[in-house]
Each structure stands twice: as structure tokens, then as C-alpha cells.
Short mmCIF file of C-alpha atoms in Angstrom, two decimals:
data_model
loop_
_atom_site.label_atom_id
_atom_site.label_comp_id
_atom_site.label_asym_id
_atom_site.label_seq_id
_atom_site.Cartn_x
_atom_site.Cartn_y
_atom_site.Cartn_z
CA UNK A 1 134.94 109.75 75.43
CA UNK A 2 133.03 106.48 74.87
CA UNK A 3 131.08 105.06 77.56
CA UNK A 4 131.55 101.60 78.76
CA UNK A 5 128.14 99.28 79.46
CA UNK A 6 128.50 96.12 81.03
CA UNK A 7 126.05 92.96 80.79
CA UNK A 8 126.18 89.39 82.18
CA UNK A 9 125.07 86.28 81.17
CA UNK A 10 123.00 83.86 83.81
CA UNK A 11 123.35 80.13 82.94
CA UNK A 12 122.85 76.99 84.49
CA UNK A 13 125.46 75.29 86.44
CA UNK A 14 126.22 72.82 83.75
CA UNK A 15 126.96 75.38 81.30
CA UNK A 16 130.60 76.27 80.80
CA UNK A 17 130.96 80.02 81.31
CA UNK A 18 133.41 82.39 80.20
CA UNK A 19 135.42 83.57 83.36
CA UNK A 20 136.37 87.11 82.33
CA UNK A 21 134.55 90.21 80.87
CA UNK A 22 133.90 89.81 77.23
CA UNK A 23 133.51 92.10 74.48
CA UNK A 24 133.06 90.75 70.82
CA UNK A 25 135.27 93.23 69.33
CA UNK A 26 138.35 92.55 71.57
CA UNK A 27 137.82 88.96 70.53
CA UNK A 28 138.26 89.98 66.92
CA UNK A 29 141.24 91.95 67.33
CA UNK A 30 142.97 89.42 69.43
CA UNK A 31 142.33 86.78 66.85
CA UNK A 32 143.59 88.88 64.27
CA UNK A 33 146.84 90.00 66.01
CA UNK A 34 147.63 86.47 66.86
CA UNK A 35 147.14 84.95 63.51
CA UNK A 36 147.86 87.66 61.14
CA UNK A 37 144.73 87.19 58.88
CA UNK A 38 141.25 87.72 58.66
CA UNK A 39 140.62 83.78 57.53
CA UNK A 40 142.71 82.52 60.24
CA UNK A 41 141.07 84.59 62.88
CA UNK A 42 137.64 83.55 61.66
CA UNK A 43 138.76 79.91 62.10
CA UNK A 44 140.09 80.50 65.49
CA UNK A 45 136.85 82.07 66.66
CA UNK A 46 134.74 79.53 64.74
CA UNK A 47 133.13 82.22 62.52
CA UNK A 48 132.86 82.90 58.86
CA UNK A 49 135.35 85.06 57.06
CA UNK A 50 132.13 87.35 55.82
CA UNK A 51 131.11 87.82 59.38
CA UNK A 52 134.49 88.71 60.80
CA UNK A 53 135.25 91.11 57.96
CA UNK A 54 131.84 92.59 58.37
CA UNK A 55 132.11 93.27 62.07
CA UNK A 56 135.42 94.69 61.78
CA UNK A 57 134.26 97.09 59.10
CA UNK A 58 131.28 97.86 61.09
CA UNK A 59 133.13 98.74 64.36
CA UNK A 60 135.51 100.98 62.45
CA UNK A 61 132.39 102.97 61.12
CA UNK A 62 131.14 102.81 64.84
CA UNK A 63 134.43 104.23 66.37
CA UNK A 64 135.48 106.49 63.42
CA UNK A 65 138.93 104.98 63.27
CA UNK A 66 140.85 102.45 61.28
CA UNK A 67 141.17 98.93 63.32
CA UNK A 68 143.09 97.07 60.70
CA UNK A 69 145.60 97.97 57.82
CA UNK A 70 143.91 96.32 55.00
CA UNK A 71 146.47 95.58 52.14
CA UNK A 72 145.59 92.96 49.70
CA UNK A 73 147.91 90.05 49.55
CA UNK A 74 149.50 91.00 52.82
CA UNK A 75 149.11 89.69 56.42
CA UNK A 76 146.39 91.42 58.38
CA UNK A 77 147.81 93.96 61.09
CA UNK A 78 145.97 95.87 63.45
CA UNK A 79 146.50 99.42 63.02
CA UNK A 80 147.98 101.58 65.61
CA UNK A 81 144.56 102.35 67.19
CA UNK A 82 143.55 98.73 67.15
CA UNK A 83 146.64 97.84 68.94
CA UNK A 84 146.04 100.44 71.65
CA UNK A 85 142.35 99.37 71.90
CA UNK A 86 143.52 95.85 72.62
CA UNK A 87 146.22 97.00 74.90
CA UNK A 88 143.86 99.08 77.02
CA UNK A 89 141.33 96.12 77.20
CA UNK A 90 143.97 93.77 78.38
CA UNK A 91 145.38 96.12 80.85
CA UNK A 92 141.97 97.01 82.27
CA UNK A 93 141.00 93.21 82.26
CA UNK A 94 144.37 92.47 84.46
CA UNK A 95 143.90 95.38 86.80
CA UNK A 96 140.34 94.74 87.44
CA UNK A 97 140.34 90.95 87.80
CA UNK A 98 139.77 90.96 91.74
CA UNK A 99 137.02 93.47 91.54
CA UNK A 100 135.41 91.66 88.64
CA UNK A 101 135.58 88.30 90.30
CA UNK A 102 134.07 89.94 93.40
CA UNK A 103 131.06 91.46 91.50
CA UNK A 104 130.47 87.92 89.76
CA UNK A 105 130.52 86.11 93.33
CA UNK A 106 128.23 88.84 94.32
CA UNK A 107 125.83 88.36 91.53
CA UNK A 108 126.14 84.46 91.72
CA UNK A 109 125.28 84.65 95.82
CA UNK A 110 122.28 86.86 94.84
CA UNK A 111 120.92 84.66 92.22
CA UNK A 112 121.61 81.49 94.48
CA UNK A 113 119.01 83.04 97.01
CA UNK A 114 116.46 83.72 94.00
CA UNK A 115 116.66 79.81 93.10
CA UNK A 116 116.62 78.55 96.74
CA UNK A 117 113.16 77.67 97.40
CA UNK A 118 113.58 77.90 100.90
CA UNK A 119 115.01 81.29 100.98
CA UNK A 120 112.78 84.63 101.18
CA UNK A 121 113.42 88.02 100.33
CA UNK A 122 111.77 91.13 101.70
CA UNK A 123 112.35 94.56 100.05
CA UNK A 124 112.26 97.08 102.56
CA UNK A 125 112.52 100.90 102.57
CA UNK A 126 113.10 102.29 106.16
CA UNK A 127 114.01 105.12 108.08
CA UNK A 128 117.26 105.19 109.55
CA UNK A 129 117.52 102.66 112.51
CA UNK A 130 120.41 101.15 114.66
CA UNK A 131 118.40 97.93 115.15
CA UNK A 132 117.34 96.97 111.55
CA UNK A 133 120.80 95.83 110.58
CA UNK A 134 120.73 93.67 113.47
CA UNK A 135 117.39 91.98 112.60
CA UNK A 136 118.74 91.62 108.90
CA UNK A 137 121.53 89.52 110.07
CA UNK A 138 119.41 87.28 112.30
CA UNK A 139 116.92 87.05 109.82
CA UNK A 140 119.34 85.68 107.39
CA UNK A 141 121.33 83.34 109.63
CA UNK A 142 118.48 81.89 111.36
CA UNK A 143 115.62 81.69 108.78
CA UNK A 144 117.43 82.23 105.16
CA UNK A 145 115.22 85.23 104.90
CA UNK A 146 116.83 88.32 103.25
CA UNK A 147 115.73 91.77 104.12
CA UNK A 148 117.12 94.02 101.35
CA UNK A 149 116.74 97.37 103.21
CA UNK A 150 117.26 100.67 101.56
CA UNK A 151 117.58 103.45 104.41
CA UNK A 152 115.99 106.73 103.66
CA UNK A 153 113.48 109.09 105.61
CA UNK A 154 110.13 107.95 107.10
CA UNK A 155 108.10 110.01 104.49
CA UNK A 156 110.19 108.79 101.65
CA UNK A 157 109.79 105.16 103.19
CA UNK A 158 105.88 105.21 103.22
CA UNK A 159 105.98 106.70 99.69
CA UNK A 160 108.02 103.91 98.42
CA UNK A 161 105.39 101.27 99.84
CA UNK A 162 102.46 103.02 98.35
CA UNK A 163 104.11 103.49 94.95
CA UNK A 164 104.99 99.62 95.13
CA UNK A 165 108.65 99.89 95.35
CA UNK A 166 108.94 97.76 98.36
CA UNK A 167 106.88 95.19 100.35
CA UNK A 168 107.48 96.89 103.64
CA UNK A 169 108.43 100.19 105.12
CA UNK A 170 109.82 101.38 108.45
CA UNK A 171 108.78 104.53 109.79
CA UNK A 172 108.58 106.08 113.32
CA UNK A 173 106.09 108.70 115.13
CA UNK A 174 104.88 110.06 118.30
CA UNK A 175 101.84 108.14 119.01
CA UNK A 176 100.23 110.63 121.29
CA UNK A 177 100.00 113.48 118.78
CA UNK A 178 96.64 115.29 118.41
CA UNK A 179 94.80 115.46 115.11
CA UNK A 180 96.12 119.00 113.90
CA UNK A 181 99.98 118.05 114.88
CA UNK A 182 102.73 118.09 112.53
CA UNK A 183 102.92 114.29 112.79
CA UNK A 184 99.37 113.70 111.81
CA UNK A 185 99.76 116.27 109.05
CA UNK A 186 102.31 114.37 107.57
CA UNK A 187 101.38 110.63 108.05
CA UNK A 188 97.76 110.59 107.93
CA UNK A 189 97.41 111.31 104.22
CA UNK A 190 100.16 108.28 103.74
CA UNK A 191 98.39 105.74 105.77
CA UNK A 192 94.80 104.20 105.26
CA UNK A 193 92.93 102.08 107.81
CA UNK A 194 92.39 98.70 106.45
CA UNK A 195 94.80 99.15 103.57
CA UNK A 196 98.09 99.59 105.43
CA UNK A 197 98.93 97.08 108.50
CA UNK A 198 101.14 98.31 111.12
CA UNK A 199 103.62 96.10 112.97
CA UNK A 200 105.12 97.00 116.28
CA UNK A 201 109.10 97.04 116.03
CA UNK A 202 110.30 99.08 118.91
CA UNK A 203 110.12 101.93 121.40
CA UNK A 204 112.74 104.16 120.96
CA UNK A 205 113.87 107.27 123.09
CA UNK A 206 114.65 110.53 121.30
CA UNK A 207 116.14 113.41 122.60
CA UNK A 208 119.16 115.99 122.58
CA UNK A 209 122.62 114.44 121.70
CA UNK A 210 125.28 116.86 123.54
CA UNK A 211 129.17 116.85 124.45
CA UNK A 212 130.38 114.65 127.06
CA UNK A 213 129.53 116.19 130.44
CA UNK A 214 127.05 118.35 128.62
CA UNK A 215 129.08 121.51 129.44
CA UNK A 216 126.51 123.94 128.06
CA UNK A 217 124.05 122.63 130.48
CA UNK A 218 121.23 121.73 127.66
CA UNK A 219 118.53 120.02 129.26
CA UNK A 220 115.50 121.03 127.21
CA UNK A 221 114.13 122.07 123.62
CA UNK A 222 113.97 125.77 124.72
CA UNK A 223 117.81 125.67 125.26
CA UNK A 224 118.26 125.56 121.63
CA UNK A 225 117.11 128.98 121.12
CA UNK A 226 120.24 130.32 122.95
CA UNK A 227 122.02 132.80 121.13
CA UNK A 228 125.23 131.50 119.27
CA UNK A 229 124.33 127.57 120.07
CA UNK A 230 124.92 125.79 117.02
CA UNK A 231 122.28 122.95 116.25
CA UNK A 232 122.66 120.10 113.92
CA UNK A 233 119.10 119.32 112.88
CA UNK A 234 117.69 116.29 110.37
CA UNK A 235 116.38 117.18 106.95
CA UNK A 236 112.79 117.59 105.79
CA UNK A 237 111.06 114.34 105.29
CA UNK A 238 112.90 112.53 108.03
CA UNK A 239 110.89 111.03 110.76
CA UNK A 240 112.94 112.79 113.46
CA UNK A 241 112.30 116.17 111.89
CA UNK A 242 108.65 115.64 112.10
CA UNK A 243 109.10 114.54 115.80
CA UNK A 244 111.18 117.49 116.55
CA UNK A 245 108.48 119.92 115.01
CA UNK A 246 105.65 118.28 116.81
CA UNK A 247 107.53 118.52 120.08
CA UNK A 248 108.24 122.36 119.39
CA UNK A 249 104.85 122.94 118.36
CA UNK A 250 103.44 121.26 121.45
CA UNK A 251 105.58 123.38 123.79
CA UNK A 252 104.85 126.59 121.57
CA UNK A 253 108.46 127.11 120.74
CA UNK A 254 108.90 128.75 117.34
CA UNK A 255 111.15 126.88 114.99
CA UNK A 256 112.45 130.32 113.60
CA UNK A 257 113.96 130.88 117.16
CA UNK A 258 116.51 128.11 116.54
CA UNK A 259 119.68 129.24 115.00
CA UNK A 260 120.97 126.97 112.09
CA UNK A 261 117.65 124.99 111.87
CA UNK A 262 118.17 124.26 108.37
CA UNK A 263 121.92 122.71 109.02
CA UNK A 264 120.99 119.24 108.51
CA UNK A 265 122.67 115.86 108.89
CA UNK A 266 121.77 112.55 106.71
CA UNK A 267 121.46 110.12 109.48
CA UNK A 268 121.41 109.72 113.37
CA UNK A 269 124.93 108.87 113.47
CA UNK A 270 125.82 111.63 111.29
CA UNK A 271 124.07 114.08 113.67
CA UNK A 272 126.19 112.63 116.60
CA UNK A 273 129.31 112.67 114.77
CA UNK A 274 128.68 116.68 114.17
CA UNK A 275 128.59 117.16 117.84
CA UNK A 276 131.62 114.91 118.64
CA UNK A 277 133.66 116.55 116.06
CA UNK A 278 132.88 119.94 117.60
CA UNK A 279 130.94 121.06 114.77
CA UNK A 280 127.77 121.44 116.60
CA UNK A 281 126.67 122.13 120.15
CA UNK A 282 123.95 119.95 120.20
CA UNK A 283 121.80 117.62 117.82
CA UNK A 284 118.35 115.78 118.07
CA UNK A 285 118.53 111.97 117.60
CA UNK A 286 118.19 108.55 119.16
CA UNK A 287 120.06 107.54 122.34
CA UNK A 288 121.93 104.82 120.64
CA UNK A 289 123.90 107.07 118.19
CA UNK A 290 124.89 109.30 121.17
CA UNK A 291 126.15 106.34 123.15
CA UNK A 292 127.98 104.96 120.32
CA UNK A 293 130.16 108.18 120.11
CA UNK A 294 130.64 108.38 123.92
CA UNK A 295 128.40 111.39 124.03
CA UNK A 296 126.03 112.52 126.45
CA UNK A 297 122.06 112.34 126.02
CA UNK A 298 119.20 114.31 127.16
CA UNK A 299 116.11 112.21 126.76
CA UNK A 300 112.94 114.13 125.32
CA UNK A 301 110.32 111.87 124.02
CA UNK A 302 109.47 108.28 123.43
CA UNK A 303 108.46 107.25 120.07
CA UNK A 304 107.36 104.10 118.20
CA UNK A 305 109.16 102.68 115.29
CA UNK A 306 106.77 100.70 113.19
CA UNK A 307 107.15 98.19 110.18
CA UNK A 308 103.99 98.75 107.78
CA UNK A 309 102.90 96.73 104.99
CA UNK A 310 99.72 96.43 102.75
CA UNK A 311 97.07 94.25 103.97
CA UNK A 312 97.17 91.70 100.96
CA UNK A 313 100.96 91.25 101.82
CA UNK A 314 100.44 90.36 105.62
CA UNK A 315 99.84 86.78 104.77
CA UNK A 316 102.75 86.15 102.58
CA UNK A 317 105.07 83.38 104.01
CA UNK A 318 108.14 85.69 104.24
CA UNK A 319 106.35 88.29 106.20
CA UNK A 320 104.88 85.95 108.60
CA UNK A 321 108.39 84.41 109.02
CA UNK A 322 109.48 88.05 110.06
CA UNK A 323 106.67 88.40 112.30
CA UNK A 324 107.52 85.34 114.13
CA UNK A 325 111.15 86.48 114.42
CA UNK A 326 110.29 89.92 115.89
CA UNK A 327 108.45 87.79 118.42
CA UNK A 328 111.23 85.54 119.33
CA UNK A 329 113.23 85.75 122.54
CA UNK A 330 116.49 85.90 120.64
CA UNK A 331 115.23 89.12 118.84
CA UNK A 332 113.78 90.69 121.82
CA UNK A 333 117.06 90.15 123.89
CA UNK A 334 119.01 91.90 121.06
CA UNK A 335 116.79 94.77 120.78
CA UNK A 336 116.44 95.48 124.60
CA UNK A 337 120.34 95.46 124.89
CA UNK A 338 120.55 98.65 122.46
CA UNK A 339 120.59 101.86 124.55
CA UNK A 340 117.05 103.69 124.30
CA UNK A 341 115.42 100.68 122.64
CA UNK A 342 112.61 98.53 124.09
CA UNK A 343 110.76 95.44 122.49
CA UNK A 344 107.42 96.58 123.26
CA UNK A 345 104.98 94.32 121.62
CA UNK A 346 107.41 93.53 118.92
CA UNK A 347 105.86 91.51 116.00
CA UNK A 348 102.32 92.35 117.01
CA UNK A 349 100.03 93.49 114.11
CA UNK A 350 98.34 96.65 115.74
CA UNK A 351 94.97 98.48 114.98
CA UNK A 352 96.32 101.53 112.92
CA UNK A 353 93.05 103.60 114.26
CA UNK A 354 93.82 102.71 117.91
CA UNK A 355 97.71 103.26 117.77
CA UNK A 356 97.60 106.44 115.55
CA UNK A 357 94.25 108.14 116.52
CA UNK A 358 94.13 110.59 113.65
CA UNK A 359 91.18 109.37 111.90
CA UNK A 360 87.89 110.86 113.17
CA UNK A 361 84.60 109.79 111.10
CA UNK A 362 81.40 111.27 111.44
CA UNK A 363 78.79 109.02 112.92
CA UNK A 364 76.73 107.92 110.14
CA UNK A 365 73.34 109.36 109.99
CA UNK A 366 70.37 107.40 110.78
#
């Protein structure tokens, strides 16, 4: 099985560009097929006879099969394999033309942003959230600011920021957790006062997602310990998993008492879908995901969703544009309209030590 590797050409607007996928071997085969000779094929392509002959021989060695029937004094004919190869390429070109054109348009649009001096881009890795796609749309339409968001768990988002794989990360946490809580143990090693800058994004409500009418009467975390109750959890490394572990520890509920604790779903929406489809009796997640599927919701805790960047990036023009957008009335109205969300100090740069009081330093010796 031979693999196909695609490349593309980036050129100025004044440059005449070929409008289809192009492979040099296929151009050689087509020219030989159309003209019936190596020399005529070379003239058609604007190449030398020696070059065309040498390339055909090289490709025969590369592919391990004859491409041309080489008979001295006779017209050049493609071999049966050469004919099949040309047919396969033409068939694929015809069938994939719409997808290829869509891909080209997508690439051209992306590069148009790169060459537009008035447009900005913020690579962002963030925990799954219902509000961020709305922010992305608003930023693009109002400010030509493109938020390139990759959704993942909170832990992976912060790791991406610290590894230099994004400019901004999104994570969420309980802000009143004590020093030795699961929340502090997970996030404290990943955040450094003075190095990281917290930006307030939203307050969210986390809780239990249950079937309409809550037929099992699930009203508190301890109810998850019931025998036979099917629970859809979030994966390790997600902020919601950390929140749940923190709440269980605070209430002294052993995680081992919850059946199917390691049955996980990849997002809030997926967790809600597990309940909506009857595959689970309860899940832990945000209110917006429950309401979107017509499910009931039992609020358990209020958490803060943060955007975080490094101190040296805070003054970058695109970051400042985003901060201004987060403070705007247009954004606050959209955010407050989402069930379980509140625009609390949205866009404000916060003191990491004050908001997340997990850093305790000894007083300097006198």
C-alpha cells in the first residue's frame, strides 16, 4: 500500500496558480498518453527529453513496475500499470474536486488572516465550556480577533500554556479550597504568582445532571453512593473531575463508595447525553449542558472559570483586545443568558494569590 502525502503552494495574488492537485509523475504520464512519444511529451511540458526519460525511469524504480512500454522506433505507450495509475489519479481528482476546493478555500481564508495586519489570532487551549464558542464568534465578527480554541481538560490546558503550545489557557476551579485539597494539589504546581496572570471569565454552577422530574430523588452527592445507581463521571485531568473530588473530600465521602466512578464521558454535553439516553442515572457537570438536553439539574457548587496567560503576553495587542471584549456589555449580556453562568468581573486581571490562596510563604527572617 503506497501512501499519499499532500503539499500546497503559497503564492501572491498576481501569481497564476494551478487549480487542482498536482503530481509531477501524473503530468508525465498524461503527456505521454496524449502525445504518443517521449520527445513530444517533453515539448508539451516544456522540459528536456533527457529529464522526462530520466524521471520516468526513476519512478519505475521507485514503484517497482513499468510505466512505459519501451520499444525503439515505436510510439511510446503507457504500460497497463501506467494506464491504471493515470486512470486512478483522474478518477480521484474528479471525485474529490469539491473537497479539494473546500480545503483550498479554508487554507486561503486562514492565510488571509495571517496577511491581514488588522486581524489578530490567539491560540488557546481550554477546558470544555459552552461560553467560549460564543466568545469566539463575537471576537471574530466585532474585532477580527480569531480565537483558535483547542478543547481539552483543565490540567492539559495549563500544561499546554506552560509548554509554550498556546498563548492562553482556560481552566476552572473552586476558589475556596484549602491548601491540601485536591484542587490545590493539582493546580498549585502548575501556576506561579508573578509568572502567570489570571483573567476572570465567568462564574459557573456545577452540579448533578439527572433525568426530567428527577425520578430517583437525587439531591446531594451522598446519593451517588446508592447501590445500583449508574453514574457518568468525567475523566482524570479534567477540571470537573477535580471539582468533584474536592467536594467529595470536603464532605468525607469516599470515592470508592460510588459505583462506576471510572465510567467517564469526554465533555459536559456527553455526560448529559448519557443521562438523556438512559445510559446513566446521574452525571456531574454544568447546568447549561443539562438544560440543553431538557434534563433536571441539582446545583452543588459555584466555581470560577479563568483564562490565564503568561505575564509577558498580557500587554500583547490581541490579548488587550480580548480583555476589552470580555468587559463589554455585549459579551456580559451573552454570558448572563447562559443557564448557570454569571459575568462576574469578566475581563479583570486578578491577583493569583488572592483568588487562589494556596501559596503560603514563611515570613522572612529578620
